[in-house]
Coordinates of C-alpha atoms and ligand atoms in Angstrom, one line a residue:
M1276 CA 97.6 127.2 103.1
T1277 CA 99.6 130.2 104.3
D1278 CA 99.6 133.6 101.9
A1279 CA 102.1 133.4 99.8
P1280 CA 103.3 136.1 97.2
D1281 CA 102.1 136.1 93.7
V1282 CA 101.2 132.6 93.1
D1283 CA 99.3 131.3 90.3
R1284 CA 97.0 128.9 92.5
E1285 CA 95.0 125.9 91.2
W1286 CA 93.3 123.3 93.7
W1287 CA 95.0 120.4 91.7
K1288 CA 98.5 122.2 92.5
E1289 CA 98.2 122.0 96.4
A1290 CA 95.8 118.6 96.2
V1291 CA 98.2 114.9 96.9
V1292 CA 96.2 112.3 94.5
Y1293 CA 95.9 109.0 95.4
Q1294 CA 95.8 106.4 92.9
V1295 CA 93.1 103.3 93.8
Y1296 CA 93.8 100.1 91.7
P1297 CA 90.2 98.7 91.7
R1298 CA 91.3 95.4 91.1
S1299 CA 93.6 95.3 93.9
F1300 CA 92.0 97.7 96.4
N1301 CA 89.2 95.9 98.7
D1302 CA 87.1 93.2 97.8
S1303 CA 83.5 93.3 98.9
D1304 CA 81.9 90.7 97.9
G1305 CA 84.0 87.8 97.9
D1306 CA 84.9 86.8 94.5
G1307 CA 88.9 87.9 94.9
I1308 CA 88.5 90.7 92.9
G1309 CA 88.5 94.4 94.7
D1310 CA 85.8 96.4 93.5
I1311 CA 83.6 99.4 93.7
P1312 CA 81.9 99.4 96.8
G1313 CA 84.8 97.8 98.4
I1314 CA 86.5 101.2 97.9
V1315 CA 82.9 103.2 98.9
E1316 CA 84.0 101.2 101.9
K1317 CA 87.3 102.8 102.2
V1318 CA 86.7 106.2 101.8
D1319 CA 87.0 107.0 105.2
Y1320 CA 90.2 105.8 105.1
L1321 CA 91.6 107.8 102.4
D1322 CA 89.8 110.7 103.9
E1323 CA 92.0 110.0 106.9
L1324 CA 95.0 109.7 105.4
G1325 CA 94.4 113.2 104.1
V1326 CA 94.2 112.9 100.5
D1327 CA 92.3 115.4 98.2
V1328 CA 91.7 113.5 94.6
V1329 CA 91.2 109.8 93.6
W1330 CA 92.6 108.9 90.3
L1331 CA 90.7 105.4 89.9
N1332 CA 92.4 102.9 87.2
P1333 CA 89.7 102.1 84.6
V1334 CA 86.7 99.9 85.7
Y1335 CA 84.5 100.2 82.6
E1336 CA 83.6 97.2 80.7
S1337 CA 86.2 94.9 79.6
P1338 CA 88.0 91.5 79.1
M1339 CA 90.6 92.5 81.4
A1340 CA 93.4 91.2 78.9
D1341 CA 94.8 94.4 80.3
N1342 CA 93.3 94.5 83.5
G1343 CA 90.8 97.3 81.7
Y1344 CA 92.9 99.2 79.5
D1345 CA 90.7 97.3 77.0
I1346 CA 87.4 99.1 77.1
A1347 CA 84.9 97.2 75.4
D1348 CA 82.3 100.1 76.2
Y1349 CA 83.5 103.4 77.9
Q1350 CA 79.8 104.2 79.0
S1351 CA 79.2 101.4 81.7
I1352 CA 80.8 99.7 84.7
H1353 CA 82.1 96.5 84.5
P1354 CA 80.1 94.0 86.6
E1355 CA 83.0 92.4 88.5
F1356 CA 83.7 96.2 89.8
G1357 CA 79.8 97.0 90.5
T1358 CA 77.2 99.0 88.9
M1359 CA 76.9 102.6 87.5
D1360 CA 74.9 103.0 90.8
D1361 CA 78.1 102.0 92.8
W1362 CA 80.2 104.5 91.2
E1363 CA 77.8 107.0 91.1
R1364 CA 77.9 107.0 95.4
L1365 CA 81.6 106.4 95.2
L1366 CA 81.4 109.6 93.4
Q1367 CA 79.0 111.4 95.8
E1368 CA 80.9 109.7 99.2
L1369 CA 84.3 111.6 98.1
H1370 CA 82.8 114.8 97.1
D1371 CA 80.5 114.9 100.4
R1372 CA 84.5 114.4 101.9
D1373 CA 85.8 117.3 99.9
M1374 CA 87.9 114.5 97.5
R1375 CA 87.3 114.6 94.0
L1376 CA 87.7 111.7 91.2
I1377 CA 89.4 112.0 88.5
M1378 CA 88.9 108.8 85.9
D1379 CA 91.3 106.9 83.5
L1380 CA 90.9 107.6 79.7
V1381 CA 91.7 105.5 77.7
V1382 CA 91.7 106.4 74.1
N1383 CA 94.9 105.6 72.1
H1384 CA 92.8 101.8 72.1
T1385 CA 90.1 100.0 72.6
S1386 CA 89.3 96.3 73.1
D1387 CA 88.6 94.1 70.2
E1388 CA 85.4 93.4 71.9
H1389 CA 84.1 97.0 71.7
E1390 CA 81.8 97.5 69.2
W1391 CA 83.3 99.5 66.9
F1392 CA 86.1 97.0 66.1
V1393 CA 83.5 94.5 66.0
N1394 CA 81.8 96.3 63.4
S1395 CA 85.0 97.5 61.9
R1396 CA 86.7 94.3 61.1
E1397 CA 83.2 92.8 59.5
G1398 CA 83.9 95.4 57.1
D1399 CA 80.6 97.7 58.3
E1400 CA 81.3 100.9 56.0
Q1401 CA 80.7 103.0 58.8
Y1402 CA 83.7 101.7 61.1
D1403 CA 85.5 101.0 58.1
D1404 CA 88.4 102.8 59.3
Y1405 CA 87.8 103.8 62.8
Y1406 CA 91.1 101.8 63.3
H1407 CA 94.5 101.2 61.2
W1408 CA 93.9 98.6 58.8
Q1409 CA 96.6 97.1 56.2
Q1410 CA 97.6 94.8 54.0
G1411 CA 100.0 92.9 54.9
D1412 CA 103.0 92.3 52.1
A1413 CA 102.0 88.5 52.7
E1414 CA 99.6 86.8 55.1
D1415 CA 103.1 86.5 57.6
D1416 CA 104.7 89.9 56.5
A1417 CA 103.5 92.9 58.5
P1418 CA 103.1 96.3 56.9
N1419 CA 105.4 97.3 58.5
N1420 CA 108.3 96.9 61.3
W1421 CA 106.9 98.8 64.6
S1422 CA 107.0 97.2 67.6
S1423 CA 104.4 96.9 70.4
F1424 CA 104.8 98.1 73.8
F1425 CA 104.6 94.5 75.1
G1426 CA 106.7 92.7 73.0
G1427 CA 106.5 91.4 69.4
S1428 CA 105.3 93.3 66.5
A1429 CA 102.7 95.6 66.5
W1430 CA 100.3 94.1 64.4
S1431 CA 98.4 91.2 64.0
Y1432 CA 96.2 89.4 61.1
D1433 CA 92.9 89.3 61.3
D1434 CA 91.2 86.5 59.4
E1435 CA 87.9 87.7 59.8
R1436 CA 88.6 90.9 57.2
G1437 CA 91.7 89.7 56.1
E1438 CA 93.8 92.2 56.9
Y1439 CA 96.5 93.6 59.5
Y1440 CA 95.6 96.0 62.4
L1441 CA 97.9 98.0 64.5
H1442 CA 98.1 97.4 67.8
L1443 CA 100.9 99.4 70.3
F1444 CA 99.9 97.1 72.9
D1445 CA 98.3 93.9 72.8
E1446 CA 97.0 92.3 70.3
K1447 CA 93.5 92.6 72.2
Q1448 CA 93.9 96.4 72.4
P1449 CA 93.3 98.1 68.7
D1450 CA 94.8 101.3 68.3
L1451 CA 92.1 104.0 67.5
N1452 CA 92.4 105.9 63.8
W1453 CA 92.2 109.7 64.9
R1454 CA 92.7 110.8 61.9
N1455 CA 88.8 109.6 60.9
E1456 CA 86.8 112.8 62.2
D1457 CA 84.1 110.1 63.6
V1458 CA 86.3 108.6 65.7
R1459 CA 87.1 111.8 67.6
D1460 CA 83.7 112.9 67.7
E1461 CA 82.6 109.5 69.5
V1462 CA 85.5 110.0 71.8
F1463 CA 85.0 113.5 72.8
E1464 CA 81.3 113.0 73.1
M1465 CA 82.0 110.1 75.8
M1466 CA 84.4 112.7 77.7
N1467 CA 82.0 115.0 78.0
W1468 CA 79.4 112.3 79.1
W1469 CA 81.8 112.2 82.2
L1470 CA 82.4 115.3 82.5
E1471 CA 79.0 115.9 82.9
K1472 CA 78.1 113.2 85.8
G1473 CA 80.9 116.1 87.7
I1474 CA 83.9 113.9 87.6
D1475 CA 86.8 116.1 88.4
G1476 CA 88.9 115.4 85.6
F1477 CA 90.8 112.6 83.4
R1478 CA 94.2 111.2 83.5
M1479 CA 94.5 110.3 79.9
D1480 CA 96.7 107.0 79.2
V1481 CA 99.2 107.1 76.7
V1482 CA 97.9 110.2 75.1
N1483 CA 101.0 111.1 72.4
L1484 CA 100.2 107.7 71.2
I1485 CA 97.3 108.6 68.8
S1486 CA 98.7 110.3 65.9
K1487 CA 100.5 108.4 63.7
T1488 CA 102.5 109.4 60.5
E1489 CA 100.6 109.5 57.4
G1490 CA 101.2 105.6 55.3
L1491 CA 102.7 104.0 58.9
P1492 CA 106.0 103.5 57.2
D1493 CA 108.6 101.5 58.6
G1494 CA 110.4 103.1 61.7
A1495 CA 114.4 103.2 63.4
E1496 CA 114.7 100.9 66.8
V1497 CA 115.6 102.6 70.0
G1498 CA 115.9 101.6 73.2
G1499 CA 114.4 98.1 72.2
L1500 CA 111.2 99.7 70.7
T1501 CA 111.0 100.0 66.8
G1502 CA 109.0 103.3 65.2
E1503 CA 108.4 105.4 67.9
E1504 CA 109.3 108.4 65.6
H1505 CA 105.8 107.4 63.9
F1506 CA 104.2 107.1 66.6
V1507 CA 105.0 109.4 69.5
D1508 CA 104.1 112.7 69.5
G1509 CA 102.6 112.4 66.0
P1510 CA 102.2 114.8 63.1
N1511 CA 98.7 116.0 64.7
I1512 CA 99.0 115.9 67.8
E1513 CA 98.9 119.4 69.0
Q1514 CA 95.5 119.5 66.3
Y1515 CA 93.6 116.8 68.4
F1516 CA 94.6 118.0 71.7
E1517 CA 93.7 121.7 70.7
E1518 CA 90.0 120.1 69.4
M1519 CA 90.1 117.9 72.7
Y1520 CA 90.3 121.2 74.7
E1521 CA 87.8 123.1 72.5
R1522 CA 85.0 120.4 72.7
T1523 CA 85.5 119.2 75.8
L1524 CA 87.5 120.6 78.5
E1525 CA 87.3 124.5 78.1
G1526 CA 85.6 126.3 80.7
R1527 CA 85.5 123.4 82.9
D1528 CA 87.7 123.4 86.5
V1529 CA 89.0 119.9 85.9
M1530 CA 92.4 118.4 86.5
T1531 CA 93.7 116.6 83.3
V1532 CA 96.7 114.2 83.3
G1533 CA 98.2 113.4 80.3
E1534 CA 100.5 109.9 80.3
M1535 CA 103.2 110.7 77.5
I1536 CA 105.7 108.6 76.3
N1537 CA 109.7 109.1 75.9
V1538 CA 108.4 113.2 76.5
D1539 CA 110.9 115.3 78.0
A1540 CA 111.1 118.5 79.8
D1541 CA 111.0 120.8 76.8
R1542 CA 108.4 119.2 74.6
A1543 CA 106.4 119.1 78.0
T1544 CA 106.2 123.0 77.4
E1545 CA 104.2 122.5 74.8
Y1546 CA 101.9 120.2 76.4
V1547 CA 101.2 122.0 79.7
G1548 CA 99.5 125.0 80.7
E1549 CA 96.8 127.2 80.0
E1550 CA 95.0 124.9 77.3
G1551 CA 96.8 122.3 77.9
F1552 CA 97.0 119.5 80.2
S1553 CA 97.5 120.2 83.8
M1554 CA 100.4 118.1 84.2
L1555 CA 102.4 115.0 82.6
I1556 CA 103.2 111.8 83.9
H1557 CA 106.3 110.9 81.7
F1558 CA 108.9 108.2 82.2
E1559 CA 112.4 109.9 82.2
H1560 CA 113.1 109.4 86.0
M1561 CA 111.8 105.6 85.6
G1562 CA 115.1 105.3 83.5
V1563 CA 117.3 105.9 86.2
D1564 CA 117.8 102.3 86.8
T1565 CA 117.8 100.8 83.5
G1566 CA 120.2 99.8 80.8
D1567 CA 119.6 100.9 77.4
G1568 CA 117.8 98.3 76.7
G1569 CA 114.7 99.2 77.7
K1570 CA 112.6 98.4 81.4
W1571 CA 113.8 94.6 81.5
T1572 CA 117.4 95.5 81.8
L1573 CA 118.5 96.0 85.4
A1574 CA 120.7 99.0 86.5
D1575 CA 121.7 100.5 89.8
L1576 CA 120.2 103.2 90.5
D1577 CA 122.2 106.3 88.9
L1578 CA 121.8 109.4 91.3
G1579 CA 123.2 111.6 89.0
E1580 CA 120.6 111.2 86.3
L1581 CA 118.3 111.1 88.8
K1582 CA 119.1 115.0 89.5
R1583 CA 119.5 115.8 86.3
I1584 CA 116.0 114.6 84.9
I1585 CA 114.6 115.8 88.2
T1586 CA 116.2 119.6 88.4
D1587 CA 115.4 119.4 84.8
W1588 CA 111.7 119.1 85.2
Q1589 CA 111.8 121.4 88.1
E1590 CA 113.6 124.2 86.0
T1591 CA 111.6 124.0 83.0
L1592 CA 108.3 123.7 84.3
A1593 CA 109.1 126.7 87.0
E1594 CA 107.4 129.2 85.2
E1595 CA 104.9 127.8 83.3
G1596 CA 103.4 124.4 83.8
W1597 CA 103.0 121.9 86.4
N1598 CA 104.8 118.7 87.8
C1599 CA 103.1 115.5 88.4
L1600 CA 105.4 113.8 91.1
Y1601 CA 105.1 110.0 90.9
L1602 CA 107.8 107.4 92.5
S1603 CA 105.4 104.5 91.7
N1604 CA 102.1 103.6 90.1
H1605 CA 100.4 100.3 88.8
D1606 CA 103.2 100.1 85.7
Q1607 CA 105.9 100.2 88.3
P1608 CA 107.6 98.2 91.1
R1609 CA 107.3 99.1 94.5
A1610 CA 109.4 102.4 95.0
V1611 CA 110.6 100.8 98.1
S1612 CA 112.3 97.8 96.6
R1613 CA 113.6 99.7 93.9
F1614 CA 114.8 102.9 94.9
G1615 CA 115.7 102.7 98.5
D1616 CA 115.4 99.2 100.9
D1617 CA 113.0 96.6 101.3
G1618 CA 115.4 94.6 104.0
E1619 CA 116.8 96.6 107.1
Y1620 CA 116.0 99.9 106.5
R1621 CA 112.8 99.8 104.3
R1622 CA 110.7 102.3 106.7
E1623 CA 113.8 104.3 106.7
S1624 CA 113.8 104.3 102.8
A1625 CA 110.2 104.5 102.7
K1626 CA 110.2 107.8 104.1
M1627 CA 113.1 108.8 103.1
L1628 CA 111.2 108.7 99.3
A1629 CA 108.2 110.4 100.7
T1630 CA 110.1 113.3 101.8
F1631 CA 111.9 113.6 98.5
L1632 CA 108.2 113.0 97.1
F1633 CA 106.6 115.5 99.0
T1634 CA 109.2 118.2 99.0
L1635 CA 109.4 118.8 94.9
Q1636 CA 107.4 121.5 93.3
G1637 CA 104.5 119.2 91.8
T1638 CA 101.7 117.6 92.6
P1639 CA 102.3 114.0 94.4
F1640 CA 100.8 110.9 93.6
V1641 CA 100.9 108.3 96.1
F1642 CA 100.0 104.8 94.5
Q1643 CA 97.8 102.8 97.0
G1644 CA 100.0 100.5 99.8
Q1645 CA 103.1 103.4 99.3
E1646 CA 101.7 104.8 101.9
I1647 CA 102.4 101.7 104.4
G1648 CA 105.8 101.0 102.2
M1649 CA 104.7 98.0 100.6
T1650 CA 107.2 95.6 99.0
N1651 CA 107.9 93.6 95.9
A1652 CA 106.9 90.1 96.1
D1653 CA 108.3 86.9 94.6
W1654 CA 107.4 85.2 91.8
D1655 CA 107.0 82.0 90.0
R1656 CA 106.0 81.9 86.6
Q1657 CA 102.4 80.3 87.4
E1658 CA 101.7 83.4 89.4
I1659 CA 102.6 86.2 87.3
R1660 CA 99.4 87.6 86.3
D1661 CA 100.1 90.6 84.4
V1662 CA 100.2 90.7 80.1
E1663 CA 103.1 92.4 79.4
A1664 CA 105.2 90.0 81.7
E1665 CA 103.7 86.7 80.3
N1666 CA 104.8 88.1 76.7
H1667 CA 108.6 89.2 78.1
V1668 CA 109.2 85.4 79.2
D1669 CA 107.8 84.1 76.4
I1670 CA 109.7 86.1 74.1
A1671 CA 112.9 85.4 76.3
L1672 CA 112.7 81.7 76.6
D1673 CA 112.4 81.8 73.1
E1674 CA 115.2 84.0 72.6
W1675 CA 117.3 83.9 75.4
A1676 CA 116.7 82.0 78.4
D1677 CA 117.3 78.6 79.1
S1678 CA 114.3 78.3 81.8
Y1679 CA 112.2 80.8 83.8
E1680 CA 115.3 80.8 86.5
D1681 CA 116.7 83.2 83.9
V1682 CA 114.1 85.8 83.5
R1683 CA 112.7 85.6 87.2
P1684 CA 115.4 88.5 88.3
Q1685 CA 113.6 90.8 85.9
I1686 CA 110.3 89.4 86.7
E1687 CA 111.1 90.1 90.1
A1688 CA 112.9 93.3 89.7
R1689 CA 110.2 94.6 87.1
S1690 CA 106.8 93.2 86.3
R1691 CA 103.9 95.6 87.4
D1692 CA 102.6 92.6 89.3
N1693 CA 104.6 93.9 92.3
A1694 CA 102.5 97.1 92.2
R1695 CA 99.3 94.9 91.6
T1696 CA 99.9 92.4 94.8
P1697 CA 96.4 93.5 97.3
M1698 CA 96.7 96.3 99.3
Q1699 CA 97.3 95.1 102.2
W1700 CA 94.9 96.1 105.0
S1701 CA 96.0 93.5 107.8
A1702 CA 97.7 90.5 109.3
D1703 CA 94.8 88.4 108.3
E1704 CA 94.0 85.8 105.8
N1705 CA 94.6 87.6 102.3
A1706 CA 96.0 90.6 104.5
G1707 CA 92.3 91.7 104.8
F1708 CA 92.0 92.3 100.9
S1709 CA 89.4 89.5 100.1
E1710 CA 87.1 86.6 101.5
G1711 CA 87.5 84.9 98.8
D1712 CA 90.7 83.4 96.4
P1713 CA 92.6 86.5 95.5
W1714 CA 92.6 87.0 91.6
I1715 CA 96.5 87.6 92.1
K1716 CA 98.9 86.4 94.9
V1717 CA 98.8 88.4 98.4
N1718 CA 102.6 89.5 99.3
E1719 CA 103.7 87.4 101.9
R1720 CA 104.7 90.3 103.8
H1721 CA 101.6 91.5 105.1
D1722 CA 101.9 89.7 108.0
E1723 CA 104.0 92.4 109.3
I1724 CA 103.3 95.0 106.4
N1725 CA 99.8 96.3 106.7
V1726 CA 97.3 99.3 107.7
E1727 CA 96.6 97.8 110.7
A1728 CA 99.8 97.4 112.2
A1729 CA 100.7 101.1 110.7
H1730 CA 97.8 103.1 112.4
E1731 CA 99.0 101.9 115.5
D1732 CA 101.9 102.1 115.2
A1733 CA 103.4 106.0 116.0
E1734 CA 106.7 105.7 113.9
S1735 CA 105.0 104.1 111.2
V1736 CA 105.7 104.9 107.5
W1737 CA 101.9 105.6 107.1
H1738 CA 102.0 108.0 110.1
F1739 CA 105.1 110.2 108.1
Y1740 CA 102.8 110.3 105.1
R1741 CA 100.0 112.0 107.6
E1742 CA 102.5 114.2 108.5
L1743 CA 103.7 115.3 105.0
I1744 CA 100.6 115.6 104.1
D1745 CA 99.4 118.1 106.8
L1746 CA 103.1 120.0 106.3
R1747 CA 102.2 120.5 102.4
E1748 CA 98.5 121.5 103.7
D1749 CA 99.7 124.1 106.1
R1750 CA 102.8 125.4 104.1
D1751 CA 102.7 127.1 100.8
I1752 CA 106.1 126.8 100.2
F1753 CA 105.7 123.2 99.7
V1754 CA 103.4 123.5 96.7
Y1755 CA 104.9 126.5 95.1
G1756 CA 108.3 127.6 96.5
D1757 CA 111.1 127.7 93.8
Y1758 CA 113.6 124.6 93.5
E1759 CA 117.2 124.8 93.2
L1760 CA 119.4 121.9 92.9
L1761 CA 122.7 121.9 95.9
L1762 CA 125.5 119.6 96.1
P1763 CA 125.4 118.4 92.4
D1764 CA 127.8 115.9 92.4
H1765 CA 127.1 114.5 96.2
S1766 CA 127.3 110.8 95.0
E1767 CA 125.1 109.9 97.8
V1768 CA 122.5 112.9 98.8
F1769 CA 120.3 114.8 96.8
A1770 CA 120.2 118.2 98.2
Y1771 CA 117.8 121.0 97.2
R1772 CA 116.3 124.5 98.5
R1773 CA 112.9 125.2 98.3
T1774 CA 112.1 129.3 98.5
L1775 CA 109.1 131.4 99.0
G1776 CA 109.2 134.6 99.7
D1777 CA 110.9 135.0 102.7
E1778 CA 110.7 131.4 103.6
E1779 CA 113.2 128.5 102.9
L1780 CA 113.2 124.9 102.9
L1781 CA 117.2 122.6 103.0
V1782 CA 115.8 119.0 101.8
V1783 CA 118.8 116.5 102.5
C1784 CA 117.9 113.1 100.8
N1785 CA 120.4 110.0 101.2
F1786 CA 119.6 107.4 99.2
F1787 CA 122.0 104.8 100.2
E1788 CA 123.1 103.1 103.0
G1789 CA 126.2 105.1 103.5
E1790 CA 126.5 107.7 106.2
P1791 CA 128.0 110.6 104.1
E1792 CA 129.2 114.3 106.0
L1793 CA 127.3 116.7 104.7
D1794 CA 128.8 120.7 104.8
L1795 CA 125.5 122.6 104.8
S1796 CA 126.8 125.9 106.2
E1797 CA 127.3 127.7 103.1
F1798 CA 123.9 127.4 102.4
A1799 CA 122.6 128.1 106.0
G1800 CA 124.4 131.1 106.8
D1801 CA 124.6 131.8 110.1
R1802 CA 120.8 131.3 110.3
E1803 CA 119.0 128.8 112.7
A1804 CA 118.1 125.5 111.2
D1805 CA 114.5 124.1 112.6
L1806 CA 114.4 120.2 111.7
L1807 CA 111.0 120.5 110.5
V1808 CA 110.5 116.8 109.5
G1809 CA 113.1 113.8 109.2
N1810 CA 112.7 110.3 109.4
Y1811 CA 115.3 109.4 112.6
D1812 CA 115.6 111.4 115.6
A1813 CA 117.3 114.2 115.3
D1814 CA 117.7 117.9 116.9
D1815 CA 117.7 121.1 115.0
E1816 CA 120.8 121.4 114.0
N1817 CA 123.6 124.0 114.2
L1818 CA 124.5 123.7 110.3
A1819 CA 127.7 125.8 110.4
E1820 CA 129.3 122.3 111.4
P1821 CA 129.2 119.6 109.1
I1822 CA 126.4 116.7 109.8
R1823 CA 126.4 112.7 109.1
L1824 CA 123.2 111.7 107.7
R1825 CA 122.5 107.6 108.5
P1826 CA 121.2 105.4 106.2
Y1827 CA 118.5 106.4 103.6
E1828 CA 118.4 109.7 106.1
A1829 CA 115.9 112.4 104.8
R1830 CA 115.9 115.8 106.7
V1831 CA 113.8 118.8 105.9
Y1832 CA 115.0 122.3 107.9
D1833 CA 113.0 125.3 108.0
L1834 CA 116.0 128.5 108.1
S1835 CA 112.8 131.2 107.6
Ligands
NOJ2433 C1 99.5 103.0 80.3 C2 98.3 102.1 81.5 O1 99.1 102.5 82.7 C3 99.3 100.5 81.3 O2 98.7 100.1 82.7 C4 98.3 100.2 80.4 O3 98.9 98.7 80.0 C5 98.9 100.9 78.7 N1 98.8 102.5 79.0 C6 97.8 100.5 77.8 O4 96.8 100.9 77.9

């Protein structure tokens, strides 16, 4: 790193995070399911790419109703993924290469197969109110009108206990009752247990849902979801976070990434910073191509809205706090298909999006396969694996669709399965992911888009990621530089300036297929502009003259 004036350094600000979705990363034993030994085999690959932190999606004992986000035992490894020894080995192999590991912490809910829930449903006094149990008005009339994020009511009736229980996600994911001190004790103890094993932090699943309004009253419907004013940022949320900090995180040099639903930048300032989370995964920019009806309503990318949201987060968290930068993860369709072009300009647009991600202020998160420009897939109904998508199809067929073909465009554009197709290592059968039958279909394009091919091609998306990772490591300005939006009204280009001390970068990203002309003279003055990185061949430019960008072109000029 270059020496920067007065920056508040943290290792997790300078890091690049790589997200491993274990089920789909690398299968070492041929059962069709990715596993921890499979990740160990690829640790050198991660090292070569140059990432610093691995975020591992849940690998704990689970009936897998939601691919591990339904945890049956927090202190175990699911046998399909391996053993605790395998996990210890992974941690060691990463640490040996100066990489860190953050684990997924899912404590808004457990699996209904967790012993706490099993005991609770049986009426065991000690576990009686570990969850939210309520009498319904009648057997088929839920206690309130809240909806589940996965569609339908957030309540299911349990015959054994003769009551309803709350689940903001699948019915196999009952919500924990955080008002109960014993629940908090158990969670904090478990967190300390993992921290003492030497992990480097947590990514905390939907963590701003843990507090619910007392009495669980009816709520209003907003954007296809009912009741959120009673479970998003609930009344005791700050107290729970404070307790969590004091009892687990305080004094430890760890990275904490809070996934938060419906949080905006202003609200985020209350959650990040000293004694708060390192950064938040928010969803605001994931709505720039959706209609009012939520994630399944498709719309064109609204670049103006993207600029507004990104700029708001960049500016609001500039002084205190930090941004988590992401365009892809296991819950989102592939960014190149969504915000770029996965046809003619796949390579260019994947590189443009990478440039965008790596030149904002914050910590970039790369989701497995993003570094080779993996794309969305086609989905026949029987190929769907994701519980959310399954529910959506069922509800659509019930309510408005004549056949699956009516729902198909939504599934193909938005289903989480798009992110979960196996990592494409080679053009071999099953993309080199498994020697058995993969649990989910392999993207047909693996013969063209795969790690082996990307390694061999100096112009590949993969090599471009390498270059960006190196640049970010070499130059503090990428990490700590101030952000300023330029050309706010330009309809095709997202442009901004980063400055740190005497250094200055100018970033221009063309988000569309057109070839807009751009006048950057007022920003460059009479300084020489050095083209630091770009996704097309281009010479250093005299920015006194207007330039013309090519489809999905991105350029980073150094004006220092
Ligand atoms: C957010 C996770 O990222 C997602 O995969 C999961 O389904 C829900 N939380 C419920 O845990």
